[in-house]
Amino acid sequence: MIKSNPFQTQVIKHLLIIIGVFLLVFGSVIFFFPQERAISEIEFQLTDGLDSMIFCAIGLILILVNLLYYRMIKKVSLSQSQIIIHEKEEDRAYKWTEVEELGRVRFFTPSIYKVRMKSSGERVFFVSESSFGKYTKIDSPFVSFVIDSSEMGKEIKRIKSQYRI
């Protein structure tokens, strides 16, 4: 049984809200305590309300995106015959024949996978079991590719081909 990494799951689950709260606090601070910024060597300008509104708006957007996906990010265990979704109070097991979609969310490091169930239509996002170094990232100026070489990544490829998901 291969389990997703619990630390990376918690980081991905809370990362956007932490960044969003930081931006909200920073925007509020520069609103109430304007800072000087240099325009040239002899010219300075105080931050204005627009600067703080931009930081606060970006922070609110990140918090709202986090609220949309917070409940979908879960810890998961995989075996050859089933997938187990770990909830706080219970664990739910599904056979691979009950899975409608299984794939990777592109361009994220560490590798994030998504599962959608046939019966309920529920979507679950989970992180690979790998810790740092079990994936390869190839960056180019316009796009970034992530190749997952962990045990969970290999197992997911085998399950997808075996069950034709």
mmCIF file of C-alpha atoms in Angstrom:
data_model
loop_
_atom_site.group_PDB
_atom_site.id
_atom_site.type_symbol
_atom_site.label_atom_id
_atom_site.label_comp_id
_atom_site.label_asym_id
_atom_site.label_seq_id
_atom_site.Cartn_x
_atom_site.Cartn_y
_atom_site.Cartn_z
ATOM 1 C CA MET A 1 0.000 0.000 0.000
ATOM 2 C CA ILE A 2 1.442 3.358 -1.052
ATOM 3 C CA LYS A 3 0.374 6.412 0.950
ATOM 4 C CA SER A 4 0.489 10.052 -0.069
ATOM 5 C CA ASN A 5 2.894 12.321 1.778
ATOM 6 C CA PRO A 6 0.981 13.867 4.743
ATOM 7 C CA PHE A 7 3.367 16.815 5.205
ATOM 8 C CA GLN A 8 3.158 17.880 1.555
ATOM 9 C CA THR A 9 -0.616 17.420 1.653
ATOM 10 C CA GLN A 10 -0.916 19.828 4.580
ATOM 11 C CA VAL A 11 1.441 22.342 2.956
ATOM 12 C CA ILE A 12 -0.532 22.365 -0.304
ATOM 13 C CA LYS A 13 -3.807 22.501 1.605
ATOM 14 C CA HIS A 14 -2.796 25.624 3.567
ATOM 15 C CA LEU A 15 -0.268 27.394 1.326
ATOM 16 C CA LEU A 16 -2.640 29.744 -0.489
ATOM 17 C CA ILE A 17 -4.415 30.841 2.673
ATOM 18 C CA ILE A 18 -1.092 31.623 4.373
ATOM 19 C CA ILE A 19 0.104 33.685 1.400
ATOM 20 C CA GLY A 20 -3.315 35.371 1.133
ATOM 21 C CA VAL A 21 -3.366 36.361 4.806
ATOM 22 C CA PHE A 22 0.206 37.680 4.507
ATOM 23 C CA LEU A 23 -0.796 39.842 1.521
ATOM 24 C CA LEU A 24 -3.886 41.132 3.360
ATOM 25 C CA VAL A 25 -1.804 42.097 6.385
ATOM 26 C CA PHE A 26 0.882 43.684 4.200
ATOM 27 C CA GLY A 27 -1.736 45.643 2.237
ATOM 28 C CA SER A 28 -3.320 46.883 5.467
ATOM 29 C CA VAL A 29 0.046 47.922 6.902
ATOM 30 C CA ILE A 30 1.023 49.958 3.837
ATOM 31 C CA PHE A 31 -2.423 51.573 3.850
ATOM 32 C CA PHE A 32 -2.167 52.784 7.453
ATOM 33 C CA PHE A 33 1.611 53.363 7.456
ATOM 34 C CA PRO A 34 2.623 54.559 3.964
ATOM 35 C CA GLN A 35 6.178 53.760 2.911
ATOM 36 C CA GLU A 36 8.529 55.783 0.749
ATOM 37 C CA ARG A 37 9.687 54.268 -2.485
ATOM 38 C CA ALA A 38 12.378 55.653 -4.743
ATOM 39 C CA ILE A 39 11.375 56.782 -8.216
ATOM 40 C CA SER A 40 14.827 58.130 -9.041
ATOM 41 C CA GLU A 41 17.906 59.154 -7.083
ATOM 42 C CA ILE A 42 16.351 62.388 -5.893
ATOM 43 C CA GLU A 43 12.614 61.698 -6.149
ATOM 44 C CA PHE A 44 10.570 59.667 -3.641
ATOM 45 C CA GLN A 45 6.884 58.808 -3.543
ATOM 46 C CA LEU A 46 4.684 57.499 -0.728
ATOM 47 C CA THR A 47 2.669 54.357 -1.276
ATOM 48 C CA ASP A 48 -0.968 55.142 -1.859
ATOM 49 C CA GLY A 49 -4.294 53.398 -1.374
ATOM 50 C CA LEU A 50 -4.123 51.734 -4.776
ATOM 51 C CA ASP A 51 -1.015 49.784 -3.769
ATOM 52 C CA SER A 52 -2.689 48.458 -0.655
ATOM 53 C CA MET A 53 -5.894 47.636 -2.548
ATOM 54 C CA ILE A 54 -3.905 45.577 -5.072
ATOM 55 C CA PHE A 55 -2.190 43.561 -2.316
ATOM 56 C CA CYS A 56 -5.479 43.051 -0.462
ATOM 57 C CA ALA A 57 -7.314 42.008 -3.650
ATOM 58 C CA ILE A 58 -4.657 39.445 -4.556
ATOM 59 C CA GLY A 59 -4.747 38.149 -0.961
ATOM 60 C CA LEU A 60 -8.540 37.794 -1.044
ATOM 61 C CA ILE A 61 -8.409 35.983 -4.398
ATOM 62 C CA LEU A 62 -5.844 33.510 -3.050
ATOM 63 C CA ILE A 63 -7.961 32.886 0.052
ATOM 64 C CA LEU A 64 -11.092 32.314 -2.065
ATOM 65 C CA VAL A 65 -9.248 29.884 -4.366
ATOM 66 C CA ASN A 66 -8.026 28.046 -1.286
ATOM 67 C CA LEU A 67 -11.570 27.827 0.077
ATOM 68 C CA LEU A 68 -12.734 26.324 -3.231
ATOM 69 C CA TYR A 69 -10.149 23.531 -3.215
ATOM 70 C CA TYR A 70 -9.508 23.046 0.526
ATOM 71 C CA ARG A 71 -11.948 20.160 1.009
ATOM 72 C CA MET A 72 -10.832 18.393 -2.160
ATOM 73 C CA ILE A 73 -7.201 17.949 -1.072
ATOM 74 C CA LYS A 74 -6.912 14.719 0.916
ATOM 75 C CA LYS A 75 -4.539 11.985 1.951
ATOM 76 C CA VAL A 76 -4.843 8.858 -0.165
ATOM 77 C CA SER A 77 -3.545 5.283 -0.111
ATOM 78 C CA LEU A 78 -3.228 3.197 -3.260
ATOM 79 C CA SER A 79 -3.092 -0.554 -3.726
ATOM 80 C CA GLN A 80 -3.445 -2.762 -6.776
ATOM 81 C CA SER A 81 -7.164 -3.269 -6.222
ATOM 82 C CA GLN A 82 -8.439 -0.113 -4.525
ATOM 83 C CA ILE A 83 -7.944 3.506 -3.552
ATOM 84 C CA ILE A 84 -8.545 4.589 0.042
ATOM 85 C CA ILE A 85 -9.418 8.219 0.760
ATOM 86 C CA HIS A 86 -8.550 9.197 4.327
ATOM 87 C CA GLU A 87 -11.003 11.552 5.993
ATOM 88 C CA LYS A 88 -10.774 12.854 9.549
ATOM 89 C CA GLU A 89 -13.468 10.561 10.888
ATOM 90 C CA GLU A 90 -13.455 7.672 8.412
ATOM 91 C CA ASP A 91 -11.628 6.079 5.531
ATOM 92 C CA ARG A 92 -13.494 5.394 2.313
ATOM 93 C CA ALA A 93 -12.340 2.622 0.005
ATOM 94 C CA TYR A 94 -13.207 2.465 -3.704
ATOM 95 C CA LYS A 95 -12.417 -0.217 -6.259
ATOM 96 C CA TRP A 96 -10.562 0.972 -9.340
ATOM 97 C CA THR A 97 -13.624 0.134 -11.459
ATOM 98 C CA GLU A 98 -15.501 2.884 -9.563
ATOM 99 C CA VAL A 99 -12.982 5.548 -10.663
ATOM 100 C CA GLU A 100 -13.958 7.630 -13.681
ATOM 101 C CA GLU A 101 -10.837 9.774 -14.028
ATOM 102 C CA LEU A 102 -7.298 9.471 -12.704
ATOM 103 C CA GLY A 103 -4.642 11.922 -13.809
ATOM 104 C CA ARG A 104 -1.972 14.370 -12.837
ATOM 105 C CA VAL A 105 -2.429 18.100 -12.482
ATOM 106 C CA ARG A 106 0.233 19.466 -14.801
ATOM 107 C CA PHE A 107 2.948 21.975 -13.969
ATOM 108 C CA PHE A 108 2.921 21.530 -10.173
ATOM 109 C CA THR A 109 5.845 20.440 -8.060
ATOM 110 C CA PRO A 110 5.481 18.144 -6.109
ATOM 111 C CA SER A 111 3.254 16.039 -8.335
ATOM 112 C CA ILE A 112 -0.443 16.479 -7.606
ATOM 113 C CA TYR A 113 -2.928 13.879 -8.847
ATOM 114 C CA LYS A 114 -6.692 14.088 -9.249
ATOM 115 C CA VAL A 115 -9.325 11.366 -8.985
ATOM 116 C CA ARG A 116 -12.997 11.566 -9.875
ATOM 117 C CA MET A 117 -15.472 8.880 -8.771
ATOM 118 C CA LYS A 118 -18.191 7.571 -11.088
ATOM 119 C CA SER A 119 -20.937 7.202 -8.501
ATOM 120 C CA SER A 120 -20.749 10.506 -6.655
ATOM 121 C CA GLY A 121 -18.770 12.662 -9.087
ATOM 122 C CA GLU A 122 -16.525 13.628 -6.171
ATOM 123 C CA ARG A 123 -13.107 15.025 -7.059
ATOM 124 C CA VAL A 124 -10.102 14.432 -4.846
ATOM 125 C CA PHE A 125 -6.657 15.961 -5.230
ATOM 126 C CA PHE A 126 -3.685 14.268 -3.585
ATOM 127 C CA VAL A 127 0.074 14.574 -3.489
ATOM 128 C CA SER A 128 2.434 11.807 -4.508
ATOM 129 C CA GLU A 129 4.162 9.815 -1.774
ATOM 130 C CA SER A 130 7.516 11.131 -2.853
ATOM 131 C CA SER A 131 9.626 13.418 -0.830
ATOM 132 C CA PHE A 132 12.018 15.856 -2.434
ATOM 133 C CA GLY A 133 14.046 14.471 -5.318
ATOM 134 C CA LYS A 134 11.676 11.803 -6.691
ATOM 135 C CA TYR A 135 10.534 13.936 -9.598
ATOM 136 C CA THR A 136 12.240 15.798 -12.395
ATOM 137 C CA LYS A 137 11.391 19.339 -13.370
ATOM 138 C CA ILE A 138 12.307 20.701 -16.790
ATOM 139 C CA ASP A 139 11.973 24.463 -17.119
ATOM 140 C CA SER A 140 11.874 26.425 -20.332
ATOM 141 C CA PRO A 141 11.065 30.113 -20.784
ATOM 142 C CA PHE A 142 7.392 29.474 -21.568
ATOM 143 C CA VAL A 143 6.459 26.183 -19.929
ATOM 144 C CA SER A 144 7.569 23.846 -17.162
ATOM 145 C CA PHE A 145 7.319 20.042 -17.245
ATOM 146 C CA VAL A 146 7.287 17.796 -14.175
ATOM 147 C CA ILE A 147 8.062 14.093 -14.505
ATOM 148 C CA ASP A 148 7.084 11.965 -11.501
ATOM 149 C CA SER A 149 9.419 8.995 -11.011
ATOM 150 C CA SER A 150 8.182 7.986 -7.560
ATOM 151 C CA GLU A 151 6.665 4.604 -6.700
ATOM 152 C CA MET A 152 3.199 6.154 -6.583
ATOM 153 C CA GLY A 153 3.686 7.724 -10.022
ATOM 154 C CA LYS A 154 4.733 4.379 -11.490
ATOM 155 C CA GLU A 155 1.837 2.606 -9.779
ATOM 156 C CA ILE A 156 -0.662 5.163 -11.111
ATOM 157 C CA LYS A 157 0.638 4.664 -14.667
ATOM 158 C CA ARG A 158 0.260 0.892 -14.284
ATOM 159 C CA ILE A 159 -3.277 1.229 -12.846
ATOM 160 C CA LYS A 160 -4.337 3.596 -15.619
ATOM 161 C CA SER A 161 -3.179 1.180 -18.307
ATOM 162 C CA GLN A 162 -4.579 -1.907 -16.553
ATOM 163 C CA TYR A 163 -8.033 -0.460 -15.788
ATOM 164 C CA ARG A 164 -8.126 1.913 -18.805
ATOM 165 C CA ILE A 165 -8.954 4.951 -16.713
#
